[in-house]
Tab-separated table of C-alpha atoms in Angstrom:
chain	number	residue	atom	x	y	z
A	1	MET	CA	-2.540	-61.010	-84.339
A	2	LEU	CA	0.098	-63.670	-84.777
A	3	ALA	CA	3.061	-61.428	-85.527
A	4	LEU	CA	6.198	-63.039	-84.169
A	5	VAL	CA	8.265	-60.157	-82.855
A	6	LEU	CA	10.748	-62.519	-81.269
A	7	LEU	CA	11.838	-63.886	-84.614
A	8	ALA	CA	11.019	-61.147	-87.099
A	9	ILE	CA	10.304	-63.747	-89.782
A	10	THR	CA	7.303	-64.375	-91.973
A	11	CYS	CA	8.031	-67.764	-93.490
A	12	CYS	CA	6.801	-71.137	-92.236
A	13	LEU	CA	9.456	-73.824	-92.016
A	14	SER	CA	8.721	-77.483	-92.656
A	15	ALA	CA	10.889	-80.248	-91.199
A	16	THR	CA	12.709	-80.540	-94.563
A	17	GLN	CA	13.340	-76.796	-94.729
A	18	ALA	CA	14.613	-76.719	-91.170
A	19	THR	CA	17.070	-79.497	-91.902
A	20	GLY	CA	18.236	-77.692	-95.030
A	21	LEU	CA	19.010	-74.616	-92.945
A	22	GLY	CA	21.009	-76.656	-90.482
A	23	LEU	CA	18.359	-76.413	-87.759
A	24	PRO	CA	17.164	-79.415	-85.739
A	25	SER	CA	14.064	-81.139	-87.086
A	26	PRO	CA	10.823	-80.761	-85.124
A	27	SER	CA	10.658	-83.467	-82.467
A	28	VAL	CA	7.698	-85.307	-80.984
A	29	ILE	CA	6.315	-83.352	-78.036
A	30	PRO	CA	6.061	-85.568	-74.936
A	31	HIS	CA	2.963	-85.733	-72.762
A	32	ILE	CA	2.807	-82.597	-70.603
A	33	ASN	CA	2.179	-83.592	-67.003
A	34	ASN	CA	1.934	-80.174	-65.424
A	35	GLN	CA	-1.202	-78.285	-66.411
A	36	PHE	CA	-0.476	-74.994	-64.747
A	37	TYR	CA	-4.088	-73.832	-64.484
A	38	GLY	CA	-7.500	-73.934	-66.148
A	39	HIS	CA	-7.399	-70.869	-68.392
A	40	GLY	CA	-10.541	-68.705	-68.314
A	41	ALA	CA	-12.333	-71.481	-66.372
A	42	PHE	CA	-11.560	-73.848	-69.282
A	43	PHE	CA	-13.516	-71.662	-71.671
A	44	GLY	CA	-12.011	-73.500	-74.629
A	45	ALA	CA	-14.419	-76.347	-73.776
A	46	SER	CA	-17.490	-74.170	-74.364
A	47	GLY	CA	-18.604	-76.059	-77.450
A	48	GLN	CA	-18.346	-79.411	-75.689
A	49	LEU	CA	-20.550	-78.222	-72.843
A	50	MET	CA	-23.225	-76.965	-75.225
A	51	THR	CA	-23.393	-80.313	-77.032
A	52	ASP	CA	-23.571	-82.318	-73.806
A	53	PRO	CA	-27.308	-82.816	-72.996
A	54	GLN	CA	-26.789	-83.177	-69.246
A	55	TRP	CA	-24.643	-80.076	-68.870
A	56	ASN	CA	-26.718	-78.105	-71.330
A	57	LYS	CA	-29.656	-78.682	-68.992
A	58	ILE	CA	-27.565	-77.727	-65.955
A	59	LEU	CA	-26.665	-74.436	-67.600
A	60	GLN	CA	-30.326	-73.765	-68.355
A	61	LEU	CA	-31.328	-74.456	-64.739
A	62	LEU	CA	-28.568	-72.517	-62.974
A	63	MET	CA	-27.707	-69.667	-65.347
A	64	PRO	CA	-30.785	-69.070	-67.506
A	65	ASP	CA	-29.538	-65.632	-68.588
A	66	VAL	CA	-26.325	-67.155	-69.960
A	67	TYR	CA	-28.194	-70.093	-71.512
A	68	THR	CA	-30.581	-67.791	-73.381
A	69	THR	CA	-27.763	-65.629	-74.745
A	70	ILE	CA	-25.697	-68.599	-75.909
A	71	THR	CA	-28.521	-70.587	-77.506
A	72	THR	CA	-29.851	-67.489	-79.281
A	73	LEU	CA	-26.410	-66.894	-80.740
A	74	LEU	CA	-25.935	-70.511	-81.810
A	75	ASP	CA	-29.324	-70.491	-83.546
A	76	LYS	CA	-28.004	-67.892	-85.963
A	77	LYS	CA	-26.702	-69.157	-89.279
A	78	GLY	CA	-22.961	-69.665	-89.414
A	79	LYS	CA	-22.387	-69.360	-85.671
A	80	GLY	CA	-20.383	-72.024	-83.866
A	81	ASP	CA	-17.920	-72.812	-81.096
A	82	SER	CA	-15.531	-69.949	-81.839
A	83	ASP	CA	-18.388	-67.467	-81.396
A	84	ILE	CA	-19.230	-68.563	-77.856
A	85	ILE	CA	-15.797	-69.099	-76.314
A	86	LEU	CA	-15.402	-65.559	-74.968
A	87	LYS	CA	-18.968	-65.589	-73.663
A	88	PHE	CA	-18.023	-68.427	-71.323
A	89	GLU	CA	-14.809	-66.904	-69.994
A	90	ASN	CA	-14.543	-67.298	-66.199
A	91	ASN	CA	-17.858	-69.166	-66.090
A	92	PRO	CA	-18.043	-71.464	-63.001
A	93	LEU	CA	-20.333	-73.991	-64.721
A	94	LEU	CA	-17.794	-74.487	-67.469
A	95	ALA	CA	-15.073	-74.919	-64.833
A	96	ALA	CA	-17.226	-77.530	-63.103
A	97	PHE	CA	-17.902	-79.287	-66.411
A	98	ALA	CA	-14.196	-79.425	-67.250
A	99	VAL	CA	-13.001	-80.725	-63.899
A	100	VAL	CA	-15.744	-83.398	-63.773
A	101	LYS	CA	-14.916	-84.557	-67.314
A	102	THR	CA	-11.211	-84.562	-66.439
A	103	GLN	CA	-11.919	-86.762	-63.443
A	104	GLN	CA	-13.941	-89.133	-65.637
A	105	LEU	CA	-11.044	-89.415	-68.088
A	106	ASP	CA	-8.744	-90.309	-65.204
A	107	VAL	CA	-11.130	-92.953	-63.874
A	108	ALA	CA	-11.322	-94.490	-67.361
A	109	ASN	CA	-7.511	-94.310	-67.688
A	110	PHE	CA	-8.110	-92.651	-71.052
A	111	GLY	CA	-5.011	-92.558	-73.208
A	112	GLY	CA	-3.112	-94.479	-70.551
A	113	HIS	CA	-3.221	-91.561	-68.104
A	114	ASN	CA	-5.093	-91.347	-64.809
A	115	ASP	CA	-3.343	-88.372	-63.241
A	116	ARG	CA	-4.691	-85.349	-65.132
A	117	LEU	CA	-6.550	-84.040	-62.109
A	118	ASP	CA	-3.493	-84.535	-59.916
A	119	HIS	CA	-1.485	-82.273	-62.198
A	120	LEU	CA	-4.110	-79.557	-62.497
A	121	GLN	CA	-2.652	-76.870	-60.269
A	122	ALA	CA	-5.358	-74.209	-60.110
A	123	PHE	CA	-8.355	-72.469	-61.628
A	124	GLU	CA	-7.670	-69.094	-63.162
A	125	TRP	CA	-9.657	-66.177	-61.772
A	126	ASP	CA	-9.325	-62.966	-63.758
A	127	CYS	CA	-9.557	-60.344	-61.025
A	128	TRP	CA	-10.870	-56.779	-60.848
A	129	LEU	CA	-10.233	-55.205	-57.467
A	130	PRO	CA	-13.000	-53.006	-55.966
A	131	THR	CA	-11.645	-49.473	-56.310
A	132	GLU	CA	-13.330	-48.003	-53.231
A	133	ASP	CA	-12.240	-50.886	-50.993
A	134	VAL	CA	-8.642	-50.548	-52.204
A	135	ILE	CA	-8.695	-46.832	-51.357
A	136	LYS	CA	-10.154	-47.518	-47.894
A	137	PHE	CA	-7.666	-50.324	-47.257
A	138	ASN	CA	-4.712	-48.105	-48.100
A	139	ALA	CA	-6.141	-45.237	-46.024
A	140	THR	CA	-6.773	-47.312	-42.892
A	141	GLY	CA	-3.313	-48.737	-42.389
A	142	CYS	CA	-3.418	-51.827	-44.609
A	143	VAL	CA	-4.600	-54.235	-41.882
A	144	PHE	CA	-4.957	-57.708	-43.381
A	145	ASN	CA	-7.615	-58.999	-40.962
A	146	SER	CA	-9.749	-55.845	-41.053
A	147	THR	CA	-13.343	-55.510	-42.180
A	148	VAL	CA	-12.101	-53.419	-45.084
A	149	ALA	CA	-9.727	-56.184	-46.234
A	150	SER	CA	-12.565	-58.703	-45.984
A	151	SER	CA	-14.802	-56.463	-48.088
A	152	LEU	CA	-12.011	-56.053	-50.622
A	153	MET	CA	-11.838	-59.807	-51.107
A	154	GLU	CA	-15.598	-60.396	-51.158
A	155	ASN	CA	-16.168	-57.686	-53.756
A	156	ILE	CA	-13.590	-58.638	-56.369
A	157	ILE	CA	-15.142	-59.437	-59.718
A	158	ILE	CA	-13.952	-62.609	-61.436
A	159	ALA	CA	-14.096	-61.356	-64.990
A	160	HIS	CA	-11.906	-60.508	-67.957
A	161	GLY	CA	-13.590	-57.237	-68.858
A	162	ASN	CA	-14.424	-56.217	-72.410
A	163	LEU	CA	-12.135	-54.383	-74.822
A	164	ILE	CA	-13.338	-50.893	-73.892
A	165	GLU	CA	-12.924	-51.584	-70.170
A	166	THR	CA	-9.484	-53.100	-70.682
A	167	VAL	CA	-8.217	-50.191	-72.757
A	168	ALA	CA	-9.660	-47.574	-70.394
A	169	GLU	CA	-8.093	-49.267	-67.361
A	170	ASN	CA	-4.672	-49.982	-68.842
A	171	LYS	CA	-4.117	-47.182	-71.354
A	172	LEU	CA	-6.195	-44.277	-70.019
A	173	ASN	CA	-5.780	-45.084	-66.306
A	174	ILE	CA	-9.545	-44.767	-65.764
A	175	ARG	CA	-10.770	-47.271	-63.182
A	176	GLN	CA	-13.342	-49.669	-64.645
A	177	TYR	CA	-14.438	-51.765	-61.674
A	178	ASP	CA	-17.943	-50.276	-61.629
A	179	ALA	CA	-18.318	-50.845	-65.355
A	180	VAL	CA	-17.098	-54.445	-65.122
A	181	GLN	CA	-19.428	-55.377	-62.272
A	182	ASN	CA	-22.347	-54.098	-64.359
A	183	THR	CA	-21.256	-55.950	-67.506
A	184	HIS	CA	-23.228	-59.104	-68.272
A	185	LYS	CA	-21.437	-62.387	-67.773
A	186	THR	CA	-21.591	-63.234	-71.491
A	187	ASP	CA	-19.997	-59.898	-72.384
A	188	GLN	CA	-16.861	-60.679	-70.339
A	189	GLY	CA	-18.362	-59.570	-67.067
A	190	GLY	CA	-18.364	-61.999	-64.168
A	191	LEU	CA	-19.161	-62.889	-60.565
A	192	ARG	CA	-18.066	-62.272	-56.996
A	193	PRO	CA	-16.133	-65.148	-55.335
A	194	ASN	CA	-18.975	-66.546	-53.200
A	195	SER	CA	-21.346	-66.588	-56.170
A	196	TRP	CA	-18.664	-68.272	-58.296
A	197	ILE	CA	-18.028	-71.147	-55.878
A	198	ASP	CA	-21.767	-71.487	-55.193
A	199	LEU	CA	-22.601	-71.993	-58.878
A	200	PHE	CA	-19.609	-74.324	-59.278
A	201	PHE	CA	-20.905	-76.432	-56.378
A	202	ARG	CA	-24.516	-76.433	-57.569
A	203	ALA	CA	-23.474	-77.581	-61.041
A	204	ILE	CA	-21.578	-80.575	-59.699
A	205	GLU	CA	-24.404	-81.318	-57.269
A	206	LEU	CA	-26.796	-81.566	-60.231
A	207	ALA	CA	-24.357	-83.624	-62.288
A	208	SER	CA	-23.820	-86.099	-59.424
A	209	ALA	CA	-27.343	-86.350	-58.019
A	210	ASN	CA	-29.264	-89.626	-57.909
A	211	THR	CA	-32.691	-89.768	-59.551
A	212	THR	CA	-34.683	-88.695	-56.487
A	213	ARG	CA	-32.373	-85.834	-55.606
A	214	LEU	CA	-32.161	-84.727	-59.233
A	215	GLU	CA	-35.944	-84.516	-59.559
A	216	TYR	CA	-36.114	-82.433	-56.390
A	217	LEU	CA	-33.385	-80.044	-57.579
A	218	GLN	CA	-34.778	-79.667	-61.088
A	219	THR	CA	-38.254	-78.902	-59.771
A	220	GLY	CA	-36.852	-76.414	-57.278
A	221	TYR	CA	-34.833	-74.531	-59.881
A	222	GLN	CA	-37.702	-74.499	-62.367
A	223	LYS	CA	-40.225	-73.165	-59.827
A	224	GLY	CA	-37.783	-70.987	-57.898
A	225	THR	CA	-39.550	-71.668	-54.614
A	226	GLY	CA	-37.889	-72.454	-51.303
A	227	ALA	CA	-34.935	-70.732	-49.630
A	228	TYR	CA	-32.331	-72.838	-51.449
A	229	PHE	CA	-33.671	-71.861	-54.869
A	230	GLU	CA	-34.478	-68.183	-54.292
A	231	ARG	CA	-32.523	-65.886	-56.584
A	232	SER	CA	-31.102	-62.432	-56.012
A	233	ASN	CA	-33.294	-59.500	-57.033
A	234	SER	CA	-30.260	-57.477	-58.105
A	235	THR	CA	-30.032	-56.255	-61.677
A	236	VAL	CA	-26.252	-55.690	-61.396
A	237	GLY	CA	-24.518	-57.891	-63.965
A	238	SER	CA	-22.273	-59.670	-61.426
A	239	GLN	CA	-25.276	-60.592	-59.237
A	240	LEU	CA	-27.913	-61.238	-61.890
A	241	ASP	CA	-29.614	-64.653	-61.455
A	242	THR	CA	-27.303	-65.649	-58.589
A	243	PHE	CA	-28.762	-67.234	-55.450
A	244	LYS	CA	-29.502	-65.558	-52.128
A	245	LYS	CA	-28.485	-68.615	-50.109
A	246	GLN	CA	-24.942	-69.522	-51.093
A	247	ILE	CA	-22.630	-72.279	-49.967
A	248	SER	CA	-20.325	-71.302	-47.097
A	249	TYR	CA	-16.586	-71.284	-47.646
A	250	ASP	CA	-16.185	-73.997	-44.983
A	251	ASP	CA	-18.709	-76.254	-46.712
A	252	PHE	CA	-17.126	-75.595	-50.111
A	253	PHE	CA	-13.714	-76.606	-48.742
A	254	ILE	CA	-15.170	-79.882	-47.430
A	255	PHE	CA	-17.075	-80.533	-50.670
A	256	PHE	CA	-14.145	-79.913	-53.008
A	257	LYS	CA	-11.713	-81.952	-50.923
A	258	ALA	CA	-14.134	-84.892	-50.733
A	259	LYS	CA	-15.047	-84.778	-54.430
A	260	PHE	CA	-11.625	-84.255	-55.961
A	261	GLY	CA	-9.194	-85.198	-53.216
A	262	LYS	CA	-7.276	-81.952	-53.274
A	263	GLN	CA	-7.171	-78.369	-52.081
A	264	PHE	CA	-9.057	-75.762	-54.109
A	265	GLN	CA	-6.515	-73.317	-55.509
A	266	VAL	CA	-6.752	-70.303	-57.785
A	267	LEU	CA	-4.358	-68.320	-59.919
A	268	PHE	CA	-5.267	-64.645	-60.030
A	269	ASP	CA	-4.766	-62.703	-63.254
A	270	ILE	CA	-4.905	-59.092	-62.056
A	271	LYS	CA	-6.858	-57.004	-64.553
A	272	SER	CA	-7.274	-53.737	-62.619
A	273	ARG	CA	-4.317	-51.440	-62.204
A	274	ASP	CA	-4.693	-50.336	-58.582
A	275	ALA	CA	-3.018	-53.425	-57.147
A	276	THR	CA	0.075	-53.203	-54.954
A	277	PRO	CA	2.061	-55.984	-53.250
A	278	THR	CA	0.430	-55.033	-49.929
A	279	VAL	CA	-3.094	-55.131	-51.371
A	280	LEU	CA	-2.423	-58.516	-52.959
A	281	GLU	CA	-0.911	-59.848	-49.738
A	282	ALA	CA	-4.131	-58.897	-47.958
A	283	LEU	CA	-6.127	-60.628	-50.713
A	284	VAL	CA	-4.099	-63.823	-50.205
A	285	TYR	CA	-4.641	-63.646	-46.434
A	286	GLN	CA	-8.390	-63.245	-46.870
A	287	MET	CA	-8.505	-66.149	-49.337
A	288	ASN	CA	-6.684	-68.343	-46.812
A	289	GLN	CA	-9.197	-67.334	-44.124
A	290	ARG	CA	-11.866	-68.751	-46.454
A	291	ASN	CA	-9.919	-72.009	-46.863
A	292	MET	CA	-8.722	-71.268	-50.383
A	293	VAL	CA	-5.101	-71.252	-51.516
A	294	VAL	CA	-3.666	-68.788	-54.024
A	295	TYR	CA	-1.383	-70.830	-56.258
A	296	GLY	CA	-0.119	-67.792	-58.114
A	297	ILE	CA	-0.745	-64.154	-58.979
A	298	GLY	CA	-0.050	-63.012	-62.509
A	299	SER	CA	0.217	-59.503	-63.842
A	300	PHE	CA	1.521	-57.661	-66.879
A	301	VAL	CA	2.785	-54.978	-64.468
A	302	PHE	CA	5.522	-56.645	-62.453
A	303	THR	CA	5.675	-54.086	-59.636
A	304	GLU	CA	2.129	-55.104	-58.636
A	305	ASN	CA	2.932	-58.674	-57.582
A	306	SER	CA	6.583	-58.213	-56.663
A	307	GLY	CA	7.637	-60.259	-53.627
A	308	ILE	CA	4.299	-62.043	-53.266
A	309	SER	CA	5.980	-65.457	-53.398
A	310	ASN	CA	7.768	-64.677	-50.112
A	311	VAL	CA	4.482	-64.606	-48.184
A	312	SER	CA	3.602	-68.062	-46.835
A	313	GLN	CA	-0.025	-69.210	-46.616
A	314	THR	CA	-1.982	-71.049	-43.923
A	315	VAL	CA	-5.462	-72.457	-44.535
A	316	ALA	CA	-7.696	-71.378	-41.660
A	317	LYS	CA	-9.764	-74.549	-41.287
A	318	THR	CA	-6.876	-77.014	-41.182
A	319	GLY	CA	-3.851	-74.916	-40.267
A	320	HIS	CA	-2.079	-76.501	-43.212
A	321	ALA	CA	0.795	-74.396	-44.534
A	322	TYR	CA	1.394	-73.698	-48.227
A	323	PRO	CA	4.207	-71.837	-49.965
A	324	GLY	CA	3.724	-68.284	-51.122
A	325	ALA	CA	1.715	-67.575	-54.258
A	326	LYS	CA	3.926	-67.741	-57.318
A	327	GLN	CA	4.714	-64.387	-58.903
A	328	VAL	CA	3.861	-64.834	-62.561
A	329	LYS	CA	5.067	-62.357	-65.170
A	330	PHE	CA	2.587	-62.269	-68.044
A	331	PHE	CA	3.446	-61.331	-71.621
A	332	HIS	CA	1.159	-61.033	-74.621
A	333	PHE	CA	3.749	-62.136	-77.202
A	334	SER	CA	6.960	-64.120	-77.259
A	335	GLY	CA	8.629	-60.946	-78.513
A	336	ASP	CA	7.518	-59.095	-75.353
A	337	LEU	CA	9.370	-61.723	-73.333
A	338	GLN	CA	12.452	-61.190	-75.475
A	339	GLN	CA	12.348	-57.426	-74.932
A	340	SER	CA	11.927	-57.915	-71.182
A	341	CYS	CA	15.032	-60.091	-71.125
A	342	LEU	CA	17.046	-57.569	-73.107
A	343	LYS	CA	15.925	-54.726	-70.808
A	344	GLY	CA	17.020	-56.649	-67.721
A	345	GLU	CA	13.451	-57.048	-66.406
A	346	THR	CA	13.455	-60.859	-66.431
A	347	HIS	CA	15.804	-62.658	-64.083
A	348	PRO	CA	16.913	-66.230	-63.304
A	349	GLY	CA	14.132	-68.109	-61.541
A	350	ASP	CA	11.347	-65.796	-62.738
A	351	LEU	CA	8.150	-67.579	-63.762
A	352	VAL	CA	7.018	-66.186	-67.110
A	353	MET	CA	4.017	-66.915	-69.315
A	354	PHE	CA	3.129	-65.733	-72.800
A	355	ASN	CA	0.402	-66.407	-75.331
A	356	GLY	CA	1.435	-69.508	-77.287
A	357	GLY	CA	-0.707	-68.306	-80.196
A	358	SER	CA	1.921	-65.662	-80.893
A	359	MET	CA	4.278	-68.389	-82.125
A	360	ILE	CA	1.888	-69.767	-84.725
A	361	ASN	CA	2.197	-68.811	-88.364
A	362	TYR	CA	-0.523	-69.583	-90.887
A	363	SER	CA	-1.646	-68.689	-94.372
A	364	LYS	CA	-3.811	-65.571	-94.312
A	365	PHE	CA	-5.110	-66.382	-97.795
A	366	LEU	CA	-6.979	-69.504	-96.668
A	367	TRP	CA	-10.193	-70.017	-94.713
A	368	GLY	CA	-11.847	-72.740	-92.667
A	369	GLN	CA	-10.124	-76.081	-92.343
A	370	ALA	CA	-7.541	-75.120	-94.957
A	371	ALA	CA	-6.392	-72.252	-92.760
A	372	LYS	CA	-6.161	-74.552	-89.755
A	373	ASP	CA	-4.176	-77.059	-91.789
A	374	SER	CA	-1.604	-74.356	-92.496
A	375	TYR	CA	-0.908	-73.682	-88.806
A	376	VAL	CA	2.776	-74.208	-88.012
A	377	ILE	CA	5.201	-73.272	-85.262
A	378	PRO	CA	8.518	-72.556	-87.002
A	379	GLN	CA	11.335	-74.605	-85.534
A	380	ILE	CA	13.516	-71.514	-85.444
A	381	ALA	CA	11.003	-69.976	-83.015
A	382	VAL	CA	11.375	-72.933	-80.680
A	383	ASP	CA	15.175	-72.763	-80.978
A	384	GLN	CA	15.319	-69.076	-80.089
A	385	LEU	CA	12.914	-69.529	-77.192
A	386	ARG	CA	15.129	-72.334	-75.896
A	387	TYR	CA	18.172	-70.078	-76.236
A	388	TYR	CA	16.563	-67.255	-74.259
A	389	ARG	CA	15.441	-69.640	-71.538
A	390	GLN	CA	18.948	-71.045	-71.166
A	391	LYS	CA	20.625	-67.631	-71.255
A	392	PHE	CA	18.299	-65.798	-68.860
A	393	GLY	CA	17.306	-68.724	-66.632
A	394	PHE	CA	13.559	-68.089	-66.375
A	395	ASP	CA	10.945	-70.785	-65.753
A	396	LEU	CA	8.556	-70.997	-68.686
A	397	ALA	CA	4.835	-71.673	-68.946
A	398	ILE	CA	2.596	-71.007	-71.925
A	399	TYR	CA	-1.072	-70.076	-72.046
A	400	VAL	CA	-3.254	-70.072	-75.123
A	401	GLN	CA	-6.011	-67.551	-75.747
A	402	GLU	CA	-8.285	-70.210	-77.201
A	403	ASN	CA	-10.162	-67.946	-79.572
A	404	ASP	CA	-6.830	-66.452	-80.686
A	405	ILE	CA	-5.687	-69.638	-82.433
A	406	ASP	CA	-8.968	-70.296	-84.191
A	407	ASP	CA	-9.552	-68.875	-87.676
A	408	ARG	CA	-12.228	-66.176	-87.527
């Protein structure tokens, strides 16, 4: 899991060992101002949400299916935070929880910083494109403002997909959209965009409500009566327990701007393999028509998002112009990045990201806290990464698969 292909070493170097080998000693890492995006809807904060009484209640009211699954799991002996992280991936309530808590930290000037929210660039949306809509879009002339393009955007599933779906899509070239949309949210399934923003909004509405409004909302959700509280009858995983009456994109734009003082932006991580630059350009256009900005589009297949950064964006409601979505080249391991450089696939100015967990070495003979205490990033790994960045001129960002750096 943590094999470091880039370095081809197995030892862990301490500061003393590094100095003895003539390498620079590990330095203090400065405060990182630029949080590129909220990975998996901040799913690393799953444990914090479940121990927060207010947000625990919000989860129970808005997503009772998820709440039941999570609490049942946590009631089992020996189960904890690391067991629920993946079950919260791409969850809009967790995203709402994280951004509200981040704003509270800023207001309190916690740690001497009040600009965390300012530096949060986007929310990550793992994205499965609807296969049939992609086929229709390509067959009807690839018109960006067509009904087909609109359907394509509305029917994407914001989900990671489970292991079987991921392997079938990427290794066997068998389209898995239908399987993913029927996968339960806690099994790495997900939601359509309008349902995602609706649940995000409702969660913050509950968290911010005064006593009178809160009582009204809680009663409504508990009884399920009234148009605002009526749920979908669908048994499809991506629509299960969502609401029939959902916030409009115009109202969501106004809400988010008023609450957080910034434009709502997403970074797409393309999970399905039927994407093309033209399809993704249409997706960006349709997002802009709904007053959302695409901060970036990442893929492990670089021909899919090639040239997307050259397409400027204009938000429909305001006419405000934004630069093109960043083309992000994803890598699983630091060694994959190295191989891409050596093959001539990574060029000066490219924005690359890899799993930071791939740089961590630890003792495989220890468990629990002892294993965590053995975590170390060898200085030689940092030195070689620095060398490759200088030589090949790419821009570097790092993501962390939260459950990947926890001992299991």
